[in-house]
């Protein structure tokens, strides 16, 4: 693939609900989310530019990026941040925004798992 003419920068979204606030559960949920995103989009770490993770304020036992490192994203810049606390919003959710290079016609397959499916019910492909 000729990078200059055949590919462009894409953005991919995903989210997963987490059962409880402990390190093992946060890492397992993030691993599941990232694995699904990578598999559904045939995405490898060398295509990724960056990943931005957010977690709701009730998830603070571990950084979601720990799971990404375990999946081989050791050369991809990762950032963790806290989600804005909005009254009535879904709790115990990890979100990710991945920037990656792929062919110009690539259609990102966003992934929303567990209770997080409610966040983007409009995206049938995200389920």
mmCIF file of C-alpha atoms in Angstrom:
data_model
loop_
_atom_site.group_PDB
_atom_site.id
_atom_site.type_symbol
_atom_site.label_atom_id
_atom_site.label_comp_id
_atom_site.label_asym_id
_atom_site.label_seq_id
_atom_site.Cartn_x
_atom_site.Cartn_y
_atom_site.Cartn_z
ATOM 1 C CA UNK A 1 0.000 0.000 0.000
ATOM 2 C CA UNK A 2 1.322 3.438 -0.911
ATOM 3 C CA UNK A 3 0.827 5.386 2.321
ATOM 4 C CA UNK A 4 0.623 8.752 0.578
ATOM 5 C CA UNK A 5 -2.172 7.839 -1.834
ATOM 6 C CA UNK A 6 -4.007 4.751 -0.554
ATOM 7 C CA UNK A 7 -4.492 5.434 3.132
ATOM 8 C CA UNK A 8 -5.796 8.090 5.446
ATOM 9 C CA UNK A 9 -6.211 8.714 9.148
ATOM 10 C CA UNK A 10 -9.363 7.206 10.667
ATOM 11 C CA UNK A 11 -10.945 7.400 14.124
ATOM 12 C CA UNK A 12 -12.566 4.467 15.861
ATOM 13 C CA UNK A 13 -14.771 4.555 18.979
ATOM 14 C CA UNK A 14 -15.647 1.947 21.535
ATOM 15 C CA UNK A 15 -16.955 1.533 25.058
ATOM 16 C CA UNK A 16 -17.590 -1.203 27.572
ATOM 17 C CA UNK A 17 -19.368 -1.374 30.900
ATOM 18 C CA UNK A 18 -17.364 -2.683 33.847
ATOM 19 C CA UNK A 19 -18.929 -4.768 36.623
ATOM 20 C CA UNK A 20 -16.889 -3.385 39.523
ATOM 21 C CA UNK A 21 -14.060 -1.049 40.402
ATOM 22 C CA UNK A 22 -11.078 -3.348 40.823
ATOM 23 C CA UNK A 23 -7.874 -3.558 38.824
ATOM 24 C CA UNK A 24 -8.419 -7.078 37.483
ATOM 25 C CA UNK A 25 -11.943 -6.311 36.238
ATOM 26 C CA UNK A 26 -10.918 -3.016 34.613
ATOM 27 C CA UNK A 27 -8.012 -4.673 32.791
ATOM 28 C CA UNK A 28 -10.173 -7.622 31.666
ATOM 29 C CA UNK A 29 -12.934 -5.347 30.338
ATOM 30 C CA UNK A 30 -10.466 -3.098 28.526
ATOM 31 C CA UNK A 31 -8.734 -6.136 27.021
ATOM 32 C CA UNK A 32 -12.102 -7.426 25.768
ATOM 33 C CA UNK A 33 -12.967 -4.048 24.236
ATOM 34 C CA UNK A 34 -9.589 -3.590 22.549
ATOM 35 C CA UNK A 35 -9.542 -7.172 21.264
ATOM 36 C CA UNK A 36 -12.990 -6.731 19.703
ATOM 37 C CA UNK A 37 -12.021 -3.392 18.135
ATOM 38 C CA UNK A 38 -8.814 -4.820 16.688
ATOM 39 C CA UNK A 39 -10.465 -8.010 15.386
ATOM 40 C CA UNK A 40 -13.547 -6.361 13.847
ATOM 41 C CA UNK A 41 -11.381 -3.745 12.125
ATOM 42 C CA UNK A 42 -8.473 -6.032 11.184
ATOM 43 C CA UNK A 43 -6.321 -3.540 13.052
ATOM 44 C CA UNK A 44 -2.712 -4.062 14.113
ATOM 45 C CA UNK A 45 -0.641 -1.948 16.503
ATOM 46 C CA UNK A 46 1.595 -0.674 13.689
ATOM 47 C CA UNK A 47 -1.450 1.038 12.092
ATOM 48 C CA UNK A 48 -2.336 2.882 15.296
ATOM 49 C CA UNK A 49 -1.360 6.500 15.877
ATOM 50 C CA UNK A 50 -2.793 6.887 19.399
ATOM 51 C CA UNK A 51 -5.451 5.685 21.836
ATOM 52 C CA UNK A 52 -7.304 7.891 24.284
ATOM 53 C CA UNK A 53 -9.100 6.102 27.103
ATOM 54 C CA UNK A 54 -11.631 7.636 29.455
ATOM 55 C CA UNK A 55 -13.222 6.073 32.504
ATOM 56 C CA UNK A 56 -16.175 7.238 34.526
ATOM 57 C CA UNK A 57 -15.274 8.679 37.926
ATOM 58 C CA UNK A 58 -16.308 5.468 39.704
ATOM 59 C CA UNK A 59 -13.521 3.477 37.970
ATOM 60 C CA UNK A 60 -10.172 4.391 39.487
ATOM 61 C CA UNK A 61 -8.569 1.095 40.561
ATOM 62 C CA UNK A 62 -6.396 0.803 37.422
ATOM 63 C CA UNK A 63 -5.488 2.586 34.199
ATOM 64 C CA UNK A 64 -7.267 1.084 31.151
ATOM 65 C CA UNK A 65 -4.050 1.557 29.175
ATOM 66 C CA UNK A 66 -2.465 -1.288 31.162
ATOM 67 C CA UNK A 67 -4.571 -3.751 29.154
ATOM 68 C CA UNK A 68 -3.569 -2.112 25.866
ATOM 69 C CA UNK A 69 0.106 -2.517 26.724
ATOM 70 C CA UNK A 70 -0.557 -6.200 27.455
ATOM 71 C CA UNK A 71 -1.990 -6.531 23.919
ATOM 72 C CA UNK A 72 1.219 -5.290 22.297
ATOM 73 C CA UNK A 73 0.502 -1.585 22.012
ATOM 74 C CA UNK A 74 3.840 -0.766 23.612
ATOM 75 C CA UNK A 75 4.824 1.685 20.852
ATOM 76 C CA UNK A 76 1.425 3.398 20.575
ATOM 77 C CA UNK A 77 0.945 6.588 22.618
ATOM 78 C CA UNK A 78 -1.808 5.948 25.167
ATOM 79 C CA UNK A 79 -3.607 8.447 27.360
ATOM 80 C CA UNK A 80 -6.079 7.875 30.192
ATOM 81 C CA UNK A 81 -8.475 10.538 31.384
ATOM 82 C CA UNK A 82 -11.554 10.847 33.536
ATOM 83 C CA UNK A 83 -14.948 11.123 31.849
ATOM 84 C CA UNK A 84 -17.084 14.152 32.675
ATOM 85 C CA UNK A 85 -19.464 13.321 35.509
ATOM 86 C CA UNK A 86 -22.925 14.079 34.124
ATOM 87 C CA UNK A 87 -25.957 13.448 36.364
ATOM 88 C CA UNK A 88 -27.881 10.389 35.197
ATOM 89 C CA UNK A 89 -25.132 9.182 32.848
ATOM 90 C CA UNK A 90 -24.244 5.503 32.610
ATOM 91 C CA UNK A 91 -21.800 4.506 35.356
ATOM 92 C CA UNK A 92 -18.744 2.179 35.292
ATOM 93 C CA UNK A 93 -17.874 2.739 31.630
ATOM 94 C CA UNK A 94 -14.536 2.745 29.838
ATOM 95 C CA UNK A 95 -14.412 4.499 26.478
ATOM 96 C CA UNK A 96 -11.667 4.580 23.866
ATOM 97 C CA UNK A 97 -10.909 6.665 20.803
ATOM 98 C CA UNK A 98 -8.338 5.104 18.472
ATOM 99 C CA UNK A 99 -6.630 6.997 15.651
ATOM 100 C CA UNK A 100 -5.243 4.698 12.962
ATOM 101 C CA UNK A 101 -4.225 4.531 9.321
ATOM 102 C CA UNK A 102 -6.179 2.371 6.874
ATOM 103 C CA UNK A 103 -7.230 2.371 3.246
ATOM 104 C CA UNK A 104 -9.230 5.389 2.156
ATOM 105 C CA UNK A 105 -12.487 3.411 1.781
ATOM 106 C CA UNK A 106 -12.218 1.708 5.174
ATOM 107 C CA UNK A 107 -15.440 1.762 7.214
ATOM 108 C CA UNK A 108 -14.638 1.804 10.941
ATOM 109 C CA UNK A 109 -16.556 -0.792 12.946
ATOM 110 C CA UNK A 110 -17.203 0.878 16.304
ATOM 111 C CA UNK A 111 -17.729 -1.458 19.274
ATOM 112 C CA UNK A 112 -20.006 -0.926 22.289
ATOM 113 C CA UNK A 113 -20.234 -3.837 24.724
ATOM 114 C CA UNK A 114 -22.424 -4.649 27.706
ATOM 115 C CA UNK A 115 -24.486 -1.803 29.120
ATOM 116 C CA UNK A 116 -22.400 0.593 26.998
ATOM 117 C CA UNK A 117 -24.475 -0.483 23.981
ATOM 118 C CA UNK A 118 -27.028 2.039 25.236
ATOM 119 C CA UNK A 119 -24.567 4.840 24.471
ATOM 120 C CA UNK A 120 -24.798 4.311 20.710
ATOM 121 C CA UNK A 121 -27.904 2.286 19.962
ATOM 122 C CA UNK A 122 -27.990 4.126 16.625
ATOM 123 C CA UNK A 123 -24.871 2.248 15.457
ATOM 124 C CA UNK A 124 -26.090 -1.235 14.632
ATOM 125 C CA UNK A 125 -22.561 -2.271 13.629
ATOM 126 C CA UNK A 126 -21.274 -1.263 17.059
ATOM 127 C CA UNK A 127 -23.085 -4.052 18.874
#
